Amino acid sequence: MLNFLKHITPRTKILFVAFILILLPGAIISYLSLQSIRQKAENLRIKYNGTVNLVRDKLENEVSRLETNLRNVAIEKTPESDKPASLKVWLRNMESENPAFKNLFLVSADGGLISSSVSLGWNNPTGIQSLANQQAAASFNMAEKSELINKNYIESITLYRQALVSSESTHERALLLSRIGRCYFKLGEYKKAINEYKKILELENNEITIGNVPASIVALSQITDCYEALKAYEEQYNATLELYKHLLDQPWDLTGGEYPYYLNSVSGKMHTPEVSAIISNSLERNIEDLVIREKRLLEQIRFIEFINKNILPEIESELRQEFPSELQLHNISREVNDSTFQLRFFKLPAAFQQYRLLALAYQFKKDYILSDLFPKVLASVELGKDVFIGILDENDSVLYLQRNIPASGYLVAENFSQLFAGWKVALFDPDGKTIEQLTGKEKQLYLMLFLGIIVVMLIGIILMVQAVIHESEISRLKSEFVSNVSHELKTPLALIRMFGETLDSGIVTDEKDKRKFYSIIRKESERLTHLINNVLDFSRMDAGVKEYNFRESDLVEVVRSSLEAYKFQISDDGFKIESELPDEAVILRIDKDAISQVLLNLLNNAVKYSDEEKYILVKVRKDMTSALISVTDHGVGISKDELKKIFDKFYRVSTARTKETHGSGLGLTLSKHIIEAHGGTIEVESEVGKGSTFLVRLRTVD
Ligand code: ADP
């Protein structure tokens, strides 16, 4: 099964094992640490949730305490009477004593509503139907007929006055005076009309009404009309201002809609161009205050009308339920125009039933709660330095932040109970980060670190494996080198010795044979010298102590004389050596011996690695920047893979051919070193079976 492993090289195996050894524990460690980060996030969440719950409970307890307080105060202090004015005062006091609540209102047994400034359907005042005194009533009827049918205003004034004499109440008096005023107005006697209306004002009784409207309001409104008719603008303005104040001070019941109508028309009159022309700066400021009061009043009116229309039925149905406990708090929450409308109420105890008062309702004053109450409560909670509290609404918009830091995300948030529906208590980190962001960074950092370590370890292992492989290759080459060199030394020595001994013994007498033997001894000793030179040079070069003797010399001359010597050396081997050399000298700064050693190495190789085609071409050329020596053979050639390696020390291509020939694997290493010491390059072009060309390039100019 593991057969395929046989084909894997030791290098891949080492890498594979190292990879597994690093990756496996790495993966386990990273899994465990990710788990621990997740656990940490979970622990943080639990811790923060605990804090937020604690804070939320504290805030809610405080609000509940205030609500209980409101109920207790309400129950202890019953209103002085059931008159709207006294109920309004009672409500106003309650509001000022309990700043956390607003829009307090009472609900009456017959569905009336009253807030600190307005009422609706509350003890609706009705005007008098007829006069009490019979004689007066008769005069009144005649006067009305004369005024409305006969349009005899003078006669009707007389008849109204007769009725006035025998009238029995301020109510009746106010009604009659207003009728007299009206007749004068119709006659165009505005000043007289004003006089009559002023008499109504002098009655100084706030509860008198004409129809449903307070008598003073009717009188003032008529007075302004009279001044307008008289074009007495200043007086008209003063009277209107008076009327405006009256309206703001004493709003009457909203039923029938007269009050909002009056308020609207009067505030409109306050801003006519004629009026604006006579208003001084101080008066204007005075009016601004009144306008603010009017705005508040209109808000109250809208609120009470909204309750009457939308919420009252629900309050009444909850109150009707059997035995609703007096202490039980009711809560109404409703979505109105995309925001939550919230109202709370409780049933009033029996003491209130004498006034037919059923329930007290209120809303939270959120501004106060957020800017006063919560900060105070939060100041007493110890949260630690690194977190703070914020309150958010249903859309996660910030309502309140404990610290003045813009916060984008929160750590954890907890909803309030029904007290503040939709609101949340949230815990913030000073940088506005979420738990995921807090631990995410750690996670990222950890992963990066882990990957970094893996990469560094892998690189280390690859380098180490490479170094080991290189070293083992070198040591293999070295031992090969030793056996090669000893062989190279032994062969020529054996030959020299053999032929030397033969000659010495005097057996050979033929001169021709003798010369042949001498020639062999010379050739073998030259081969020996060449080998020893190469080995010595290499050891100098390897130790970095090789010295060169650079002189200005003629390269052509160096090549020519080396070739001459070499031709002579291999004259018997049947090699054809051609040369193409320039006629003129090529002068360069070179070490002549070193260059001729390079040439000798190249020629030697050309001879060693040639088969049948025994041909060598040596060329010297010169171009703009360099001089070139090329040595071409038609030998065995070198494969592409080997081309780069042949210049490495001890390296020998392992083919049948190289096994036959002896060598040290140093010739090209040495040649390359020499040429590079001259500032030149050595390259090779070769094709297996066709031959090779070695190209030496030496620079002519610096
Ligand atoms: P060696 O002593 O083995 O000749 P060299 O450093 O001179 O050492 O050469 C290294 C290797 O390059 C040789 O073993 C041989 O295989 C290859 N080589 C060098 N010159 C030639 C050539 N002219 N033709 C074919 N192969 C060559």
XYZ file of C-alpha atoms and ligand atoms in Angstrom:
729
model
C 0.000 0.000 0.000
C 2.829 2.345 0.847
C 4.554 1.488 -2.400
C 4.117 4.951 -3.746
C 6.382 6.226 -0.950
C 9.310 4.504 -2.641
C 9.147 6.968 -5.491
C 9.246 9.979 -3.227
C 12.693 11.538 -2.825
C 14.176 11.821 0.688
C 13.958 15.604 0.365
C 10.179 15.506 -0.205
C 9.819 13.026 2.647
C 11.670 15.297 5.068
C 9.584 18.266 3.949
C 6.377 16.273 4.220
C 7.193 15.057 7.737
C 8.245 18.568 8.820
C 5.046 19.944 7.368
C 2.921 17.438 9.253
C 4.941 17.935 12.426
C 4.402 21.688 12.313
C 0.931 21.864 10.848
C -0.743 19.268 13.016
C 0.185 20.754 16.395
C -0.289 24.199 14.871
C -3.825 23.373 13.805
C -4.614 21.881 17.214
C -3.167 24.899 19.027
C -5.040 27.359 16.833
C -8.310 25.437 17.272
C -7.856 25.448 21.048
C -6.992 29.123 21.145
C -9.961 30.053 18.957
C -12.124 28.066 21.348
C -10.624 29.938 24.278
C -11.206 33.300 22.582
C -14.836 32.293 21.979
C -15.115 31.281 25.609
C -13.594 34.597 26.621
C -16.184 36.463 24.543
C -18.935 34.414 26.174
C -17.562 35.133 29.650
C -17.359 38.838 28.840
C -20.956 38.758 27.635
C -22.118 37.065 30.844
C -20.176 39.530 32.975
C -21.447 42.583 31.079
C -25.015 41.252 31.051
C -24.817 40.971 34.814
C -23.682 44.590 35.077
C -26.361 45.848 32.700
C -29.111 43.924 34.504
C -27.981 45.377 37.775
C -28.017 48.910 36.390
C -31.397 48.410 34.733
C -32.898 47.139 37.994
C -31.471 50.075 39.904
C -32.933 52.573 37.425
C -36.304 50.840 37.415
C -36.400 50.633 41.185
C -35.790 54.345 41.435
C -38.550 55.145 38.951
C -40.921 52.764 40.763
C -40.060 54.435 44.041
C -40.992 57.802 42.533
C -44.258 56.381 41.193
C -45.147 55.002 44.615
C -44.343 58.367 46.070
C -46.616 60.090 43.545
C -49.457 57.733 44.451
C -48.965 58.234 48.174
C -48.900 62.012 47.875
C -51.995 61.951 45.652
C -53.901 59.761 48.079
C -52.883 61.744 51.142
C -53.790 65.161 49.793
C -57.311 65.078 48.442
C -58.288 68.187 46.413
C -60.101 70.964 48.273
C -63.175 70.890 46.059
C -64.409 69.381 42.848
C -64.366 72.760 41.094
C -62.211 72.659 37.918
C -60.075 75.548 39.174
C -59.256 73.803 42.437
C -58.594 70.466 40.675
C -56.236 72.254 38.288
C -54.334 73.769 41.212
C -54.143 70.330 42.836
C -52.766 68.808 39.646
C -50.294 71.665 39.194
C -48.991 71.126 42.734
C -48.640 67.430 42.129
C -46.661 68.106 38.961
C -44.292 70.538 40.610
C -43.699 68.206 43.541
C -43.055 65.242 41.267
C -40.730 66.412 38.518
C -40.357 62.952 36.970
C -43.953 63.032 35.725
C -45.902 65.201 33.328
C -49.355 65.558 31.771
C -51.118 64.510 34.979
C -54.867 64.300 34.489
C -57.919 63.086 36.363
C -60.700 60.967 34.929
C -64.186 61.558 36.255
C -66.924 58.966 36.704
C -68.757 60.376 33.696
C -65.769 60.317 31.396
C -64.623 63.896 31.944
C -60.944 64.727 31.770
C -59.057 67.463 33.544
C -55.369 68.332 33.380
C -53.413 71.062 35.151
C -54.640 73.623 32.622
C -57.565 72.303 30.580
C -60.648 70.171 31.005
C -62.944 68.326 28.654
C -66.485 67.227 29.471
C -65.987 68.399 33.045
C -69.033 69.903 34.949
C -70.021 71.517 31.714
C -71.416 74.979 32.667
C -74.662 75.885 30.991
C -76.027 79.386 30.550
C -79.315 80.383 32.140
C -82.415 79.487 30.143
C -84.826 82.198 31.428
C -84.919 84.955 34.024
C -86.187 84.064 37.494
C -88.425 87.084 38.025
C -91.599 86.849 35.939
C -91.828 90.542 35.177
C -88.199 90.637 34.210
C -88.658 87.551 32.076
C -91.543 89.202 30.235
C -89.513 92.369 29.561
C -86.586 90.194 28.375
C -88.783 88.329 25.881
C -90.225 91.560 24.510
C -86.777 93.110 24.266
C -85.479 90.079 22.324
C -88.439 90.288 19.940
C -87.914 93.999 19.416
C -84.171 93.482 18.868
C -84.195 90.412 16.680
C -87.470 90.769 14.743
C -88.374 94.472 14.687
C -84.755 95.608 14.851
C -85.915 98.519 17.062
C -82.775 98.734 19.115
C -83.679 101.844 21.131
C -86.905 100.176 22.315
C -85.103 96.936 23.073
C -82.466 98.797 25.138
C -85.283 100.266 27.255
C -86.889 96.836 27.705
C -83.572 95.152 28.616
C -82.960 97.880 31.198
C -86.448 97.247 32.710
C -85.562 93.607 33.061
C -82.218 94.576 34.587
C -83.952 96.492 37.376
C -85.788 93.423 38.559
C -83.071 90.872 37.793
C -82.114 88.625 40.679
C -78.579 87.375 40.065
C -75.249 88.479 38.694
C -75.733 85.829 36.037
C -78.888 87.569 34.821
C -77.254 90.963 35.100
C -74.358 89.941 32.961
C -76.673 88.542 30.309
C -78.811 91.711 30.203
C -75.810 94.051 30.153
C -74.334 92.130 27.234
C -77.663 92.449 25.347
C -77.776 96.219 25.952
C -74.186 96.490 24.752
C -75.080 94.501 21.646
C -77.956 96.862 20.823
C -75.725 99.922 21.226
C -73.199 98.221 18.941
C -75.894 97.663 16.355
C -76.889 101.333 16.644
C -73.284 102.330 16.027
C -73.055 103.814 19.546
C -69.768 102.078 20.271
C -68.726 104.127 23.288
C -72.025 103.443 25.038
C -71.668 99.785 24.141
C -68.219 99.767 25.711
C -69.628 101.251 28.892
C -72.185 98.483 29.187
C -69.581 95.757 28.616
C -67.251 97.300 31.181
C -70.054 96.949 33.720
C -69.926 93.193 33.128
C -66.209 93.188 33.859
C -66.886 95.019 37.109
C -69.047 92.110 38.279
C -65.777 90.314 38.926
C -67.179 86.871 39.123
C -65.248 84.299 37.149
C -67.967 81.758 37.169
C -70.601 83.771 35.358
C -71.154 82.605 31.840
C -73.115 83.878 28.908
C -74.094 80.788 26.980
C -71.103 78.484 27.610
C -68.545 81.276 27.550
C -67.356 83.205 30.648
C -69.054 86.609 30.790
C -65.741 88.503 31.075
C -64.521 86.905 27.848
C -67.734 87.848 26.018
C -67.460 91.433 27.343
C -63.780 91.869 26.460
C -64.254 90.388 23.033
C -67.135 92.818 22.338
C -65.078 95.718 23.668
C -62.288 94.951 21.186
C -64.853 94.888 18.370
C -66.173 98.316 19.472
C -62.672 99.843 19.567
C -62.008 98.379 16.170
C -65.157 99.998 14.833
C -63.999 103.279 16.423
C -60.567 102.759 14.834
C -59.085 103.335 18.306
C -56.268 100.874 17.742
C -54.370 101.426 20.916
C -57.427 100.790 23.040
C -58.320 97.889 20.830
C -54.870 96.444 21.365
C -55.039 96.875 25.142
C -58.423 95.233 25.279
C -57.255 92.360 23.059
C -54.177 91.870 25.256
C -56.453 91.797 28.293
C -58.651 89.234 26.565
C -55.607 87.151 25.578
C -54.406 87.090 29.203
C -57.888 86.163 30.439
C -58.017 83.316 27.951
C -54.631 81.993 29.000
C -55.342 82.375 32.713
C -58.718 80.739 32.754
C -59.338 78.274 30.020
C -62.842 76.916 30.323
C -64.008 73.488 29.350
C -63.094 72.351 25.877
C -66.533 70.869 25.216
C -68.230 72.658 22.339
C -64.941 73.919 20.977
C -65.579 77.601 21.870
C -62.404 77.925 23.886
C -59.957 76.888 21.126
C -61.959 79.058 18.738
C -61.617 82.157 20.970
C -57.943 81.489 21.625
C -57.230 81.068 17.974
C -59.031 84.196 16.865
C -57.531 86.359 19.641
C -53.964 85.253 19.042
C -54.597 85.991 15.355
C -55.720 89.511 16.235
C -52.564 90.091 18.289
C -50.518 89.963 15.140
C -52.387 92.284 12.759
C -50.262 95.019 11.126
C -52.246 97.779 12.862
C -51.450 96.236 16.236
C -47.793 95.540 15.457
C -47.333 99.226 14.555
C -48.125 100.403 18.076
C -46.377 97.722 20.109
C -43.274 98.811 21.987
C -40.321 96.512 22.563
C -41.137 95.773 26.178
C -44.691 94.906 25.259
C -43.456 92.647 22.537
C -41.414 90.674 25.076
C -44.499 90.504 27.252
C -46.382 89.013 24.370
C -43.613 86.514 23.693
C -44.177 85.096 27.172
C -47.871 84.865 26.481
C -47.195 83.158 23.158
C -45.083 80.540 24.953
C -47.894 79.988 27.437
C -50.344 79.665 24.568
C -48.143 77.068 22.924
C -48.070 74.993 26.078
C -51.776 75.328 26.472
C -52.373 74.207 22.902
C -50.164 71.175 23.552
C -52.279 70.345 26.605
C -55.422 70.776 24.576
C -54.123 68.429 21.883
C -53.037 65.940 24.521
C -56.389 65.917 26.330
C -58.291 65.682 23.039
C -56.040 62.815 21.944
C -56.688 60.998 25.242
C -60.409 61.622 24.976
C -60.548 60.215 21.478
C -58.062 57.339 21.603
C -57.186 56.298 25.129
C -60.176 57.067 27.370
C -62.206 54.011 26.297
C -59.305 51.738 27.292
C -58.861 53.489 30.657
C -62.571 53.190 31.368
C -62.713 49.534 30.395
C -59.754 48.721 32.637
C -61.327 50.611 35.523
C -64.630 48.797 35.043
C -63.023 45.409 35.527
C -64.141 43.760 38.715
C -62.255 44.736 41.849
C -59.337 46.498 40.265
C -56.996 47.089 43.138
C -56.449 50.714 44.033
C -52.734 50.180 44.244
C -52.428 48.441 40.921
C -50.655 50.482 38.290
C -52.017 50.315 34.790
C -49.844 50.820 31.781
C -50.913 51.695 28.265
C -48.388 51.580 25.458
C -49.301 52.271 21.901
C -47.533 52.974 18.639
C -48.513 56.451 17.471
C -46.878 57.930 14.383
C -43.870 55.626 14.609
C -43.167 56.346 18.258
C -44.387 54.714 21.432
C -47.067 56.591 23.331
C -47.054 55.552 26.963
C -49.501 56.373 29.732
C -49.779 55.108 33.301
C -52.725 55.427 35.667
C -54.158 54.105 38.898
C -57.572 53.989 40.491
C -58.182 56.621 43.148
C -59.361 55.485 46.577
C -62.863 55.943 47.959
C -62.087 59.387 49.434
C -62.067 60.785 45.892
C -65.418 59.374 44.968
C -67.308 62.181 46.665
C -65.992 64.324 43.793
C -66.764 61.530 41.303
C -62.996 61.242 40.595
C -62.043 57.816 39.314
C -58.412 57.743 38.299
C -55.191 59.710 38.087
C -53.109 59.260 34.966
C -49.638 60.579 34.044
C -46.695 60.223 31.744
C -42.985 60.042 32.440
C -41.139 63.302 31.902
C -38.408 61.724 29.794
C -36.196 64.822 29.651
C -36.001 64.943 33.419
C -35.530 61.195 33.734
C -32.672 61.159 31.209
C -30.884 64.318 32.224
C -31.463 64.355 35.992
C -32.703 61.148 37.477
C -30.622 58.534 35.612
C -27.309 60.403 35.949
C -27.926 60.677 39.691
C -28.689 56.974 40.058
C -25.784 55.972 37.793
C -23.356 58.088 39.815
C -23.908 55.702 42.702
C -23.165 52.569 40.625
C -19.555 51.378 40.523
C -18.972 50.135 36.981
C -15.215 50.133 36.635
C -13.046 52.344 34.473
C -13.336 50.647 31.159
C -17.109 50.708 30.601
C -19.962 53.199 30.812
C -23.725 53.217 30.492
C -25.975 54.601 27.781
C -29.729 54.598 27.197
C -30.993 53.751 23.709
C -34.433 53.962 22.141
C -36.155 51.311 20.023
C -34.098 52.298 16.950
C -30.831 52.060 18.913
C -30.447 55.854 18.786
C -28.639 57.222 21.792
C -30.894 59.029 24.290
C -28.316 59.423 27.017
C -24.621 58.622 27.446
C -22.855 58.573 30.778
C -19.628 59.799 29.182
C -19.255 62.400 26.542
C -17.782 59.999 24.003
C -19.465 59.331 20.678
C -20.245 55.628 20.783
C -21.000 53.577 17.707
C -21.524 50.019 18.953
C -22.347 48.683 22.401
C -21.090 45.659 24.280
C -24.432 44.402 25.573
C -27.922 45.903 25.978
C -30.931 44.946 28.056
C -34.546 46.071 27.536
C -36.398 47.938 30.233
C -39.557 46.276 31.441
C -42.901 47.905 30.550
C -41.775 51.021 32.484
C -40.009 52.358 29.384
C -41.200 50.218 26.537
C -38.640 50.127 23.710
C -35.821 51.656 25.733
C -32.629 49.761 26.453
C -29.802 50.065 28.940
C -26.552 49.523 27.047
C -22.983 49.074 28.206
C -20.296 50.819 26.154
C -16.593 50.340 25.754
C -14.643 53.671 25.636
C -13.851 53.028 21.948
C -17.434 52.112 21.093
C -16.532 48.534 20.273
C -18.739 45.450 20.402
C -17.639 42.225 22.123
C -17.055 40.684 18.683
C -14.782 43.565 17.735
C -12.930 43.343 21.031
C -12.170 39.645 20.717
C -12.003 39.701 16.898
C -8.832 41.752 16.970
C -7.236 39.288 19.335
C -8.362 36.463 17.071
C -6.865 38.145 14.025
C -3.616 38.898 15.793
C -3.354 35.355 16.981
C -3.984 33.904 13.518
C -1.430 36.229 11.946
C 1.124 35.281 14.572
C 0.410 31.634 14.053
C 0.719 31.912 10.270
C 3.913 33.943 10.666
C 5.466 31.287 12.870
C 4.473 28.529 10.449
C 5.954 30.425 7.493
C 9.206 31.172 9.326
C 9.515 27.563 10.479
C 8.809 26.257 6.992
C 11.400 28.558 5.439
C 13.895 27.454 8.092
C 13.228 23.812 7.418
C 13.511 24.241 3.641
C 16.814 26.076 4.015
C 18.088 23.470 6.425
C 17.087 20.591 4.152
C 18.722 22.352 1.223
C 21.914 22.893 3.185
C 22.003 19.245 4.309
C 21.409 18.023 0.777
C 24.051 20.387 -0.589
C 26.551 19.295 2.023
C 25.930 15.614 1.363
C 26.282 16.275 -2.390
C 29.592 18.092 -1.837
C 30.922 15.323 0.363
C 29.894 12.754 -2.248
C 31.613 14.807 -4.941
C 34.680 15.224 -2.743
C 35.097 11.496 -2.234
C 34.584 10.986 -5.959
C 37.222 13.668 -6.505
C 39.717 11.924 -4.256
C 39.316 8.632 -6.081
C 39.493 10.409 -9.441
C 42.598 12.382 -8.567
C 44.404 9.361 -7.131
C 43.578 7.489 -10.299
C 44.730 10.455 -12.399
C 47.994 10.505 -10.468
C 48.525 6.790 -10.532
C 48.103 6.241 -14.287
C 50.732 8.679 -15.595
C 53.118 7.717 -12.770
C 52.761 4.022 -13.648
C 53.370 4.765 -17.324
C 56.366 7.007 -16.612
C 57.800 4.386 -14.330
C 57.205 1.546 -16.738
C 58.761 3.299 -19.755
C 61.548 4.761 -17.615
C 62.456 1.289 -16.332
C 62.284 -0.164 -19.853
C 64.634 2.498 -21.162
C 66.881 2.145 -18.141
C 67.250 -1.610 -18.623
C 68.747 -0.920 -22.067
C 66.484 -3.493 -23.741
C 65.257 -0.972 -26.261
C 67.904 -0.279 -28.817
C 65.869 0.973 -31.712
C 66.154 4.785 -31.803
C 62.606 5.124 -33.088
C 61.172 3.129 -30.187
C 63.329 5.028 -27.742
C 61.924 8.364 -29.004
C 58.404 7.016 -28.765
C 59.008 6.028 -25.122
C 60.522 9.425 -24.296
C 57.527 11.107 -25.866
C 55.132 9.043 -23.729
C 57.095 9.903 -20.586
C 56.979 13.629 -21.521
C 53.248 13.601 -22.305
C 52.364 11.754 -19.121
C 54.476 14.094 -17.018
C 52.810 17.110 -18.691
C 49.423 15.597 -17.878
C 50.617 15.141 -14.319
C 51.857 18.747 -14.137
C 48.540 20.012 -15.502
C 46.583 18.012 -12.949
C 48.793 19.067 -10.057
C 48.608 22.714 -11.220
C 44.822 22.530 -11.294
C 44.587 20.954 -7.835
C 47.063 23.432 -6.311
C 45.354 26.399 -7.958
C 42.021 25.191 -6.767
C 43.172 24.841 -3.188
C 44.642 28.378 -3.332
C 41.429 29.664 -4.832
C 39.275 27.817 -2.292
C 41.366 29.256 0.533
C 41.122 32.711 -1.102
C 44.875 33.142 -1.467
C 45.229 32.760 -5.226
C 47.184 35.697 -6.622
C 47.250 36.972 -10.185
C 49.947 38.741 -12.018
C 48.128 41.231 -14.270
C 50.203 42.767 -17.079
C 49.442 44.476 -20.384
C 49.810 41.610 -22.829
C 48.663 40.569 -26.281
C 45.833 38.086 -25.962
C 46.316 36.823 -29.532
C 49.906 36.010 -28.721
C 48.903 34.125 -25.531
C 46.320 32.056 -27.440
C 48.659 31.402 -30.345
C 51.541 30.131 -28.183
C 49.205 27.984 -26.007
C 47.751 26.428 -29.170
C 51.225 25.742 -30.547
C 52.202 23.954 -27.357
C 48.941 22.050 -27.203
C 49.011 21.010 -30.862
C 52.349 19.492 -30.191
C 50.986 17.671 -27.101
C 48.104 15.979 -28.937
C 49.730 15.686 -32.341
C 49.397 11.905 -32.273
C 45.688 11.764 -31.282
C 44.433 12.594 -34.780
C 42.692 15.847 -33.713
C 42.243 18.602 -36.211
C 42.715 21.973 -34.476
C 41.757 25.084 -36.448
C 42.164 28.666 -35.298
C 40.869 32.030 -36.464
C 42.983 34.754 -34.884
C 43.045 38.470 -35.723
C 46.139 39.817 -37.378
C 46.639 42.734 -35.070
C 47.413 42.425 -31.391
C 44.653 42.622 -28.752
C 46.282 44.216 -25.732
C 44.616 43.553 -22.366
C 45.572 43.586 -18.710
C 45.752 39.861 -18.027
C 47.626 37.179 -16.164
C 49.095 35.342 -19.155
C 49.676 32.043 -17.337
C 46.164 32.012 -15.879
C 44.549 32.700 -19.268
C 46.597 30.001 -20.978
C 45.576 27.630 -18.150
C 41.918 28.377 -18.932
C 42.522 27.714 -22.625
C 44.327 24.513 -21.783
C 41.423 23.345 -19.628
C 38.929 24.063 -22.405
C 41.073 22.335 -25.033
C 41.621 19.383 -22.695
C 37.861 19.039 -22.193
C 37.229 19.312 -25.936
C 39.624 16.406 -26.444
C 38.299 14.390 -23.515
C 34.640 14.698 -24.468
C 34.882 14.052 -28.210
C 34.197 10.738 -29.927
C 34.688 10.141 -33.632
C 34.656 13.764 -34.780
C 38.008 14.973 -33.574
C 37.686 18.637 -34.436
C 38.459 21.764 -32.417
C 38.021 25.372 -33.530
C 39.562 28.223 -31.518
C 38.609 31.791 -32.358
C 39.653 35.166 -30.997
C 37.491 38.176 -31.875
C 37.224 41.710 -30.709
C 34.161 43.963 -30.533
C 33.491 47.426 -29.120
C 33.789 46.514 -25.475
C 35.354 43.098 -25.206
C 37.638 40.440 -26.538
C 36.152 36.955 -27.072
C 37.811 33.569 -27.079
C 35.668 30.648 -28.221
C 36.521 26.948 -28.147
C 34.213 24.734 -30.211
C 34.197 20.965 -30.415
C 32.008 18.394 -32.147
C 31.945 16.128 -29.122
C 29.300 14.533 -26.911
C 27.717 17.826 -25.845
C 26.022 18.637 -22.523
C 22.312 18.358 -21.698
C 20.412 21.515 -20.675
C 19.962 20.390 -17.055
C 23.676 20.001 -16.587
C 24.734 23.261 -18.213
C 24.452 25.266 -15.022
C 26.098 22.699 -12.785
C 29.285 21.980 -14.740
C 30.961 25.091 -13.311
C 30.354 23.881 -9.698
C 33.312 22.527 -7.813
C 33.933 18.769 -8.134
C 30.947 18.462 -10.414
C 31.180 15.936 -13.212
C 28.348 14.950 -15.520
C 27.618 11.318 -14.843
C 27.503 9.775 -18.309
C 29.251 6.729 -19.692
C 31.668 9.065 -21.385
C 32.787 10.830 -18.204
C 33.175 7.513 -16.465
C 35.619 6.469 -19.146
C 37.595 9.680 -18.986
C 39.334 10.775 -15.880
C 38.991 14.206 -14.396
C 38.812 16.143 -11.165
C 35.683 18.214 -11.730
C 37.822 21.276 -11.069
C 38.842 22.447 -14.559
C 35.757 24.568 -15.294
C 35.459 25.777 -11.675
C 38.987 27.047 -11.870
C 38.500 28.563 -15.342
C 35.413 30.417 -14.202
C 37.226 31.750 -11.155
C 40.150 32.974 -13.287
C 37.932 34.674 -15.861
C 35.817 36.354 -13.172
C 39.010 37.572 -11.483
C 39.717 39.278 -14.824
C 36.284 40.898 -14.700
C 35.029 38.672 -17.530
C 32.466 35.915 -18.066
C 32.498 32.350 -19.272
C 29.439 30.760 -20.919
C 28.639 27.576 -22.744
C 26.305 26.627 -25.573
C 25.869 22.956 -26.188
C 23.682 20.316 -27.770
C 23.886 16.649 -26.813
C 25.563 14.646 -29.599
C 26.531 17.708 -31.602
C 29.187 19.441 -29.571
C 29.801 22.437 -27.357
C 31.151 25.974 -27.603
C 32.745 27.632 -24.564
C 32.804 31.407 -24.835
C 35.158 33.550 -22.742
C 34.514 37.268 -22.726
C 37.169 39.682 -21.408
C 36.472 43.362 -21.190
C 38.791 45.640 -23.191
C 37.656 48.930 -21.673
C 36.647 49.699 -18.110
P 36.587 17.289 -15.534
O 37.835 17.113 -14.803
O 35.552 16.303 -15.173
O 36.731 17.512 -16.967
P 35.653 19.983 -15.630
O 35.314 20.979 -14.530
O 36.647 20.426 -16.588
O 35.980 18.635 -14.904
O 34.304 19.675 -16.376
C 33.129 19.373 -15.666
C 32.206 18.490 -16.484
O 31.707 19.225 -17.594
C 32.877 17.328 -17.078
O 32.846 16.247 -16.222
C 32.064 17.076 -18.339
O 31.057 16.191 -18.101
C 31.543 18.416 -18.720
N 32.281 19.014 -19.862
C 33.267 19.958 -19.773
N 33.669 20.331 -21.028
C 32.904 19.603 -21.919
C 32.870 19.512 -23.357
N 33.680 20.254 -24.142
N 31.988 18.651 -23.920
C 31.172 17.882 -23.145
N 31.141 17.951 -21.756
C 32.023 18.788 -21.160
